[in-house]
């Protein structure tokens, strides 16, 4: 699809160059001024609904800032979770699904791998964060840091790179 657009653009540019040469050679023109026709195009303005959704998300994010203070000052330093194993198994299962989906989509050359890669990178960073911040001091913390630095964060970086490359290539 992009190759077709590039081919059309090149054809149009060749036609414009020929037209410029004709104008430059015509009587009454001392010299032709060449005006570049293909400059960096401005980003199209998003639709009104998209702009509203964007500002709504910004407002929600700003509204969470005071809540962070409430959490930081009001939560107890320790807590017991009733479904602790389910939470961690669920998170790791989502990571596995994300890695598999990203890999399969990327291997097939499907552009949607960027979405799966971005989501998977986020899950991996969140997992590394919670593994290290909830680990008990000593051996548990050392293991959590080793897994975060040796697996989760490098995989998150790879997924993030895949997502960003796909976005920059198709922009």
Coordinates of N, CA and C in Angstrom, one line a residue:
X1 N 0.8 -1.2 0.0 CA 0.0 0.0 0.0 C 0.9 1.2 0.0
X2 N 1.9 1.3 0.9 CA 2.8 2.4 0.9 C 3.6 2.6 -0.4
X3 N 4.0 1.4 -0.9 CA 4.8 1.5 -2.2 C 4.0 2.1 -3.3
X4 N 2.7 1.9 -3.3 CA 1.8 2.5 -4.3 C 1.7 4.0 -4.1
X5 N 1.6 4.4 -2.9 CA 1.6 5.8 -2.6 C 2.9 6.5 -3.0
X6 N 4.0 5.9 -2.7 CA 5.3 6.4 -3.1 C 5.4 6.5 -4.6
X7 N 5.0 5.5 -5.3 CA 5.1 5.5 -6.7 C 4.2 6.6 -7.3
X8 N 3.0 6.8 -6.8 CA 2.2 7.9 -7.3 C 2.8 9.2 -7.0
X9 N 3.4 9.4 -5.9 CA 4.0 10.7 -5.5 C 5.2 10.9 -6.5
X10 N 6.0 9.9 -6.8 CA 7.1 10.1 -7.7 C 6.7 10.5 -9.1
X11 N 5.6 9.8 -9.6 CA 5.0 10.1 -10.9 C 4.5 11.6 -10.9
X12 N 3.8 12.0 -9.9 CA 3.4 13.4 -9.8 C 4.5 14.4 -9.8
X13 N 5.5 14.1 -9.0 CA 6.7 14.9 -8.9 C 7.4 15.1 -10.3
X14 N 7.5 13.9 -11.0 CA 8.1 14.0 -12.4 C 7.3 14.9 -13.3
X15 N 6.0 14.8 -13.2 CA 5.1 15.6 -14.0 C 5.3 17.1 -13.7
X16 N 5.4 17.4 -12.4 CA 5.6 18.7 -12.0 C 6.9 19.3 -12.4
X17 N 8.0 18.5 -12.4 CA 9.3 18.9 -12.9 C 9.2 19.3 -14.3
X18 N 8.6 18.4 -15.1 CA 8.4 18.6 -16.6 C 7.6 19.9 -16.8
X19 N 6.6 20.1 -16.0 CA 5.8 21.4 -16.1 C 6.7 22.6 -15.8
X20 N 7.5 22.5 -14.7 CA 8.4 23.6 -14.3 C 9.3 23.9 -15.5
X21 N 9.9 22.9 -16.1 CA 10.8 23.1 -17.2 C 10.1 23.8 -18.4
X22 N 8.9 23.4 -18.7 CA 8.1 24.1 -19.7 C 7.9 25.6 -19.4
X23 N 7.6 25.9 -18.1 CA 7.3 27.2 -17.7 C 8.6 28.0 -17.8
X24 N 9.7 27.4 -17.4 CA 11.0 28.1 -17.4 C 11.4 28.4 -18.9
X25 N 11.1 27.6 -19.8 CA 11.4 27.8 -21.2 C 10.5 28.6 -22.0
X26 N 9.4 29.0 -21.4 CA 8.3 29.8 -22.1 C 8.8 31.2 -22.2
X27 N 8.3 31.9 -23.3 CA 8.6 33.3 -23.5 C 8.0 34.2 -22.4
X28 N 8.7 35.2 -22.0 CA 8.2 36.1 -21.0 C 8.6 35.8 -19.6
X29 N 9.2 34.7 -19.5 CA 9.7 34.3 -18.1 C 11.2 34.3 -18.1
X30 N 11.8 35.1 -17.3 CA 13.2 35.2 -17.3 C 13.7 33.9 -16.5
X31 N 13.1 33.6 -15.5 CA 13.5 32.4 -14.7 C 12.3 31.9 -13.9
X32 N 12.2 30.6 -13.8 CA 11.1 30.1 -13.1 C 11.5 29.9 -11.6
X33 N 10.5 30.3 -10.7 CA 10.7 30.1 -9.3 C 10.2 28.7 -9.0
X34 N 11.0 27.9 -8.4 CA 10.6 26.5 -8.0 C 10.1 26.6 -6.6
X35 N 8.9 26.2 -6.4 CA 8.3 26.2 -5.1 C 8.1 24.7 -4.7
X36 N 8.8 24.3 -3.6 CA 8.7 22.9 -3.2 C 7.2 22.5 -2.9
X37 N 6.8 21.5 -3.5 CA 5.4 21.0 -3.3 C 5.2 20.0 -2.2
X38 N 6.3 19.3 -1.9 CA 6.3 18.2 -0.9 C 7.1 18.6 0.3
X39 N 6.5 19.4 1.2 CA 7.1 19.8 2.4 C 6.5 18.9 3.5
X40 N 7.0 19.0 4.7 CA 6.4 18.2 5.7 C 5.0 18.7 6.0
X41 N 4.1 17.8 5.8 CA 2.7 18.1 6.0 C 2.3 18.2 7.4
X42 N 1.5 19.1 7.8 CA 1.0 19.3 9.1 C 0.1 18.1 9.5
X43 N 0.2 17.7 10.7 CA -0.7 16.6 11.2 C -2.2 17.1 11.0
X44 N -3.0 16.2 10.5 CA -4.4 16.6 10.4 C -5.0 16.8 11.8
X45 N -5.9 17.8 11.9 CA -6.5 18.0 13.2 C -7.4 16.8 13.5
X46 N -7.4 16.3 14.8 CA -8.2 15.2 15.1 C -9.7 15.6 15.1
X47 N -10.6 14.7 14.9 CA -12.0 14.9 14.9 C -12.4 15.4 16.3
X48 N -13.5 16.1 16.3 CA -14.0 16.7 17.6 C -14.2 15.7 18.7
X49 N -14.7 14.5 18.4 CA -14.9 13.5 19.4 C -13.6 13.0 19.9
X50 N -12.6 12.9 19.0 CA -11.3 12.4 19.5 C -10.6 13.5 20.4
X51 N -10.8 14.7 20.0 CA -10.2 15.8 20.9 C -10.9 15.8 22.2
X52 N -12.2 15.6 22.3 CA -12.9 15.6 23.5 C -12.5 14.4 24.4
X53 N -12.4 13.2 23.7 CA -11.9 12.1 24.5 C -10.5 12.3 25.0
X54 N -9.6 12.9 24.2 CA -8.3 13.2 24.7 C -8.3 14.1 25.9
X55 N -9.1 15.2 25.9 CA -9.1 16.1 27.0 C -9.8 15.5 28.2
X56 N -10.8 14.6 28.0 CA -11.4 13.8 29.1 C -10.3 13.0 29.8
X57 N -9.5 12.3 29.0 CA -8.4 11.5 29.6 C -7.4 12.3 30.4
X58 N -7.1 13.5 29.9 CA -6.1 14.4 30.6 C -6.8 14.8 31.9
X59 N -8.1 15.2 31.9 CA -8.7 15.6 33.1 C -8.8 14.4 34.1
X60 N -9.0 13.2 33.7 CA -9.1 12.1 34.6 C -7.7 11.8 35.2
X61 N -6.7 11.9 34.4 CA -5.3 11.8 34.9 C -4.9 12.8 35.9
X62 N -5.3 14.1 35.7 CA -5.1 15.1 36.6 C -5.9 14.9 37.9
X63 N -7.1 14.4 37.8 CA -7.9 14.1 38.9 C -7.4 13.0 39.8
X64 N -6.6 12.2 39.2 CA -5.9 11.1 40.0 C -4.8 11.6 40.9
X65 N -4.2 12.7 40.6 CA -3.1 13.2 41.3 C -3.3 13.4 42.8
X66 N -4.4 14.1 43.2 CA -4.7 14.2 44.6 C -5.0 12.8 45.3
X67 N -5.6 11.9 44.5 CA -5.8 10.6 45.0 C -4.5 9.8 45.3
X68 N -3.5 10.1 44.6 CA -2.2 9.5 44.9 C -1.7 9.9 46.3
X69 N -1.9 11.2 46.7 CA -1.5 11.6 48.0 C -2.4 10.9 49.1
X70 N -3.7 10.7 48.8 CA -4.5 10.0 49.8 C -4.0 8.6 49.9
X71 N -3.7 7.9 48.8 CA -3.2 6.6 48.9 C -1.8 6.5 49.7
X72 N -0.9 7.4 49.3 CA 0.4 7.4 49.9 C 0.4 7.6 51.4
X73 N -0.6 8.4 51.9 CA -0.7 8.8 53.3 C -1.6 7.9 54.1
X74 N -2.5 7.2 53.4 CA -3.6 6.5 54.1 C -3.5 5.0 54.1
X75 N -2.8 4.4 53.2 CA -2.7 2.9 53.1 C -1.8 2.4 54.2
X76 N -2.1 1.2 54.7 CA -1.3 0.6 55.7 C 0.0 0.1 55.0
X77 N 1.1 0.0 55.8 CA 2.4 -0.5 55.1 C 2.3 -2.0 54.7
X78 N 1.5 -2.7 55.3 CA 1.3 -4.1 54.9 C -0.1 -4.5 54.7
X79 N -0.4 -5.5 53.9 CA -1.8 -5.9 53.6 C -1.8 -7.4 53.3
X80 N -2.9 -8.0 53.5 CA -3.1 -9.4 53.1 C -4.1 -9.4 52.0
X81 N -3.8 -10.1 50.9 CA -4.7 -10.2 49.8 C -5.3 -11.6 49.8
X82 N -6.6 -11.7 49.6 CA -7.3 -13.0 49.7 C -7.0 -13.9 48.5
X83 N -6.8 -13.3 47.3 CA -6.6 -14.1 46.1 C -5.2 -13.8 45.5
X84 N -4.2 -13.7 46.4 CA -2.8 -13.4 45.9 C -2.3 -14.3 44.8
X85 N -2.4 -15.6 44.9 CA -1.9 -16.4 43.8 C -2.7 -16.2 42.5
X86 N -4.0 -15.9 42.5 CA -4.8 -15.7 41.3 C -4.3 -14.4 40.7
X87 N -4.0 -13.4 41.5 CA -3.6 -12.1 40.9 C -2.3 -12.3 40.1
X88 N -1.3 -13.0 40.7 CA 0.0 -13.1 40.0 C -0.1 -14.1 38.9
X89 N -0.8 -15.2 39.0 CA -1.0 -16.1 37.9 C -1.7 -15.4 36.7
X90 N -2.7 -14.7 37.1 CA -3.4 -13.9 36.0 C -2.6 -13.0 35.3
X91 N -1.7 -12.2 36.0 CA -0.8 -11.3 35.4 C 0.2 -12.0 34.5
X92 N 0.8 -13.0 35.0 CA 1.8 -13.7 34.2 C 1.1 -14.4 33.0
X93 N -0.1 -14.9 33.1 CA -0.9 -15.5 32.0 C -1.1 -14.4 30.9
X94 N -1.5 -13.2 31.3 CA -1.7 -12.1 30.3 C -0.3 -11.8 29.6
X95 N 0.8 -11.8 30.4 CA 2.1 -11.6 29.8 C 2.4 -12.6 28.7
X96 N 2.2 -13.9 29.1 CA 2.4 -15.0 28.1 C 1.6 -14.8 26.9
X97 N 0.3 -14.5 27.1 CA -0.6 -14.3 25.9 C -0.1 -13.2 25.1
X98 N 0.3 -12.1 25.7 CA 0.8 -10.9 25.0 C 2.0 -11.2 24.2
X99 N 3.0 -11.9 24.8 CA 4.2 -12.3 24.1 C 3.9 -13.2 22.9
X100 N 3.0 -14.2 23.1 CA 2.7 -15.1 22.0 C 2.0 -14.3 20.9
X101 N 1.0 -13.5 21.3 CA 0.3 -12.7 20.2 C 1.2 -11.8 19.5
X102 N 2.1 -11.1 20.2 CA 3.0 -10.2 19.6 C 3.9 -10.9 18.6
X103 N 4.5 -12.0 19.1 CA 5.4 -12.8 18.3 C 4.7 -13.4 17.0
X104 N 3.5 -13.9 17.2 CA 2.8 -14.5 16.0 C 2.5 -13.3 15.0
X105 N 2.0 -12.2 15.5 CA 1.6 -11.1 14.6 C 2.8 -10.5 13.9
X106 N 3.9 -10.4 14.7 CA 5.2 -9.8 14.1 C 5.7 -10.8 13.0
X107 N 5.7 -12.1 13.3 CA 6.3 -13.1 12.4 C 5.4 -13.1 11.1
X108 N 4.2 -12.9 11.2 CA 3.3 -12.8 10.0 C 3.4 -11.5 9.3
X109 N 4.0 -10.5 9.9 CA 4.1 -9.2 9.2 C 2.9 -8.4 9.4
X110 N 2.1 -8.7 10.4 CA 0.8 -8.0 10.6 C 1.1 -6.7 11.4
X111 N 0.6 -5.6 10.9 CA 0.8 -4.3 11.6 C 0.2 -4.3 13.0
X112 N -0.8 -5.1 13.3 CA -1.4 -5.1 14.6 C -0.4 -5.5 15.7
X113 N 0.7 -6.0 15.3 CA 1.7 -6.5 16.4 C 2.1 -5.3 17.2
X114 N 2.0 -4.1 16.7 CA 2.3 -2.9 17.5 C 1.4 -2.7 18.7
X115 N 0.1 -3.0 18.5 CA -0.8 -2.9 19.6 C -0.5 -4.0 20.7
X116 N -0.3 -5.2 20.3 CA 0.0 -6.3 21.2 C 1.3 -6.0 21.9
X117 N 2.3 -5.5 21.2 CA 3.6 -5.2 21.7 C 3.5 -4.1 22.8
X118 N 2.8 -3.0 22.5 CA 2.6 -2.0 23.5 C 2.0 -2.4 24.8
X119 N 0.9 -3.2 24.6 CA 0.2 -3.7 25.8 C 1.1 -4.7 26.6
X120 N 1.8 -5.5 25.9 CA 2.7 -6.5 26.5 C 3.9 -5.8 27.3
X121 N 4.4 -4.8 26.6 CA 5.5 -4.0 27.3 C 5.0 -3.4 28.6
X122 N 3.8 -2.9 28.6 CA 3.2 -2.3 29.8 C 3.0 -3.4 30.9
X123 N 2.5 -4.5 30.5 CA 2.3 -5.6 31.5 C 3.6 -6.0 32.1
X124 N 4.6 -6.1 31.3 CA 5.9 -6.6 31.8 C 6.6 -5.5 32.7
X125 N 6.4 -4.3 32.4 CA 6.9 -3.2 33.3 C 6.1 -3.2 34.7
X126 N 4.8 -3.4 34.6 CA 4.0 -3.4 35.8 C 4.4 -4.7 36.6
X127 N 4.6 -5.8 36.0 CA 5.0 -7.0 36.7 C 6.4 -6.8 37.4
X128 N 7.3 -6.2 36.7 CA 8.6 -5.9 37.3 C 8.5 -5.0 38.5
X129 N 7.7 -4.0 38.4 CA 7.4 -3.0 39.4 C 6.8 -3.7 40.7
X130 N 5.8 -4.5 40.5 CA 5.1 -5.1 41.6 C 5.9 -6.2 42.2
X131 N 6.6 -7.0 41.4 CA 7.5 -8.0 41.9 C 8.5 -7.4 42.8
X132 N 9.2 -6.4 42.4 CA 10.2 -5.8 43.3 C 9.7 -5.0 44.5
X133 N 8.6 -4.4 44.3 CA 8.1 -3.6 45.4 C 7.3 -4.4 46.5
X134 N 6.8 -5.6 46.1 CA 6.1 -6.4 47.1 C 7.0 -7.6 47.6
X135 N 8.2 -7.7 47.1 CA 9.1 -8.8 47.6 C 9.6 -8.5 49.0
X136 N 9.7 -9.5 49.8 CA 10.3 -9.4 51.1 C 11.8 -9.2 51.0
X137 N 12.4 -8.4 52.0 CA 13.8 -8.2 51.9 C 14.6 -9.5 51.9
X138 N 15.8 -9.4 51.3 CA 16.6 -10.6 51.3 C 16.6 -11.3 50.0
X139 N 16.5 -12.7 50.1 CA 16.5 -13.5 48.9 C 15.3 -13.3 47.9
X140 N 14.1 -13.0 48.5 CA 13.0 -12.7 47.6 C 13.2 -11.5 46.8
X141 N 13.7 -10.4 47.4 CA 14.0 -9.2 46.7 C 15.1 -9.4 45.6
X142 N 16.1 -10.1 46.0 CA 17.2 -10.3 45.0 C 16.7 -11.1 43.8
X143 N 15.8 -12.1 44.1 CA 15.2 -12.9 43.0 C 14.4 -12.0 42.1
X144 N 13.5 -11.1 42.7 CA 12.7 -10.2 42.0 C 13.5 -9.3 41.1
X145 N 14.5 -8.7 41.7 CA 15.3 -7.8 40.9 C 16.0 -8.5 39.8
X146 N 16.5 -9.7 40.0 CA 17.2 -10.5 39.0 C 16.2 -10.8 37.8
X147 N 15.0 -11.2 38.1 CA 14.0 -11.5 37.1 C 13.6 -10.2 36.3
X148 N 13.5 -9.1 37.1 CA 13.1 -7.9 36.4 C 14.2 -7.4 35.5
X149 N 15.4 -7.4 35.9 CA 16.6 -7.0 35.1 C 16.9 -8.0 34.0
X150 N 16.8 -9.3 34.3 CA 17.2 -10.3 33.3 C 16.1 -10.7 32.3
X151 N 14.9 -10.5 32.6 CA 13.8 -11.0 31.7 C 12.7 -9.9 31.4
X152 N 12.1 -9.5 32.5 CA 10.9 -8.6 32.3 C 11.2 -7.3 31.6
X153 N 12.2 -6.6 32.1 CA 12.5 -5.3 31.5 C 13.1 -5.4 30.1
X154 N 14.0 -6.3 29.9 CA 14.5 -6.5 28.5 C 13.4 -6.9 27.5
X155 N 12.5 -7.7 27.9 CA 11.4 -8.1 27.0 C 10.5 -6.9 26.8
X156 N 10.3 -6.1 27.9 CA 9.4 -4.9 27.7 C 10.1 -3.9 26.8
X157 N 11.4 -3.8 26.8 CA 12.1 -2.9 25.9 C 12.0 -3.4 24.5
X158 N 12.1 -4.7 24.3 CA 12.0 -5.3 22.9 C 10.6 -5.0 22.4
X159 N 9.6 -5.2 23.2 CA 8.2 -5.0 22.8 C 8.0 -3.5 22.5
X160 N 8.5 -2.7 23.4 CA 8.3 -1.2 23.1 C 9.0 -0.8 21.9
X161 N 10.2 -1.4 21.6 CA 10.9 -1.0 20.3 C 10.1 -1.5 19.1
X162 N 9.5 -2.7 19.2 CA 8.7 -3.2 18.1 C 7.5 -2.2 17.8
X163 N 6.8 -1.8 18.9 CA 5.7 -0.9 18.8 C 6.1 0.4 18.2
X164 N 7.2 1.0 18.7 CA 7.6 2.3 18.2 C 8.1 2.2 16.8
X165 N 8.8 1.2 16.4 CA 9.2 1.0 15.0 C 8.0 0.9 14.1
X166 N 7.0 0.2 14.5 CA 5.8 0.0 13.6 C 5.1 1.4 13.5
X167 N 5.0 2.1 14.6 CA 4.4 3.4 14.5 C 5.1 4.4 13.6
X168 N 6.4 4.4 13.8 CA 7.2 5.4 12.9 C 7.2 5.0 11.5
X169 N 7.1 3.7 11.2 CA 7.1 3.2 9.8 C 5.8 3.5 9.1
X170 N 4.7 3.5 9.8 CA 3.4 3.7 9.2 C 2.8 5.1 9.4
X171 N 3.6 6.0 10.0 CA 3.1 7.3 10.2 C 3.1 8.2 8.9

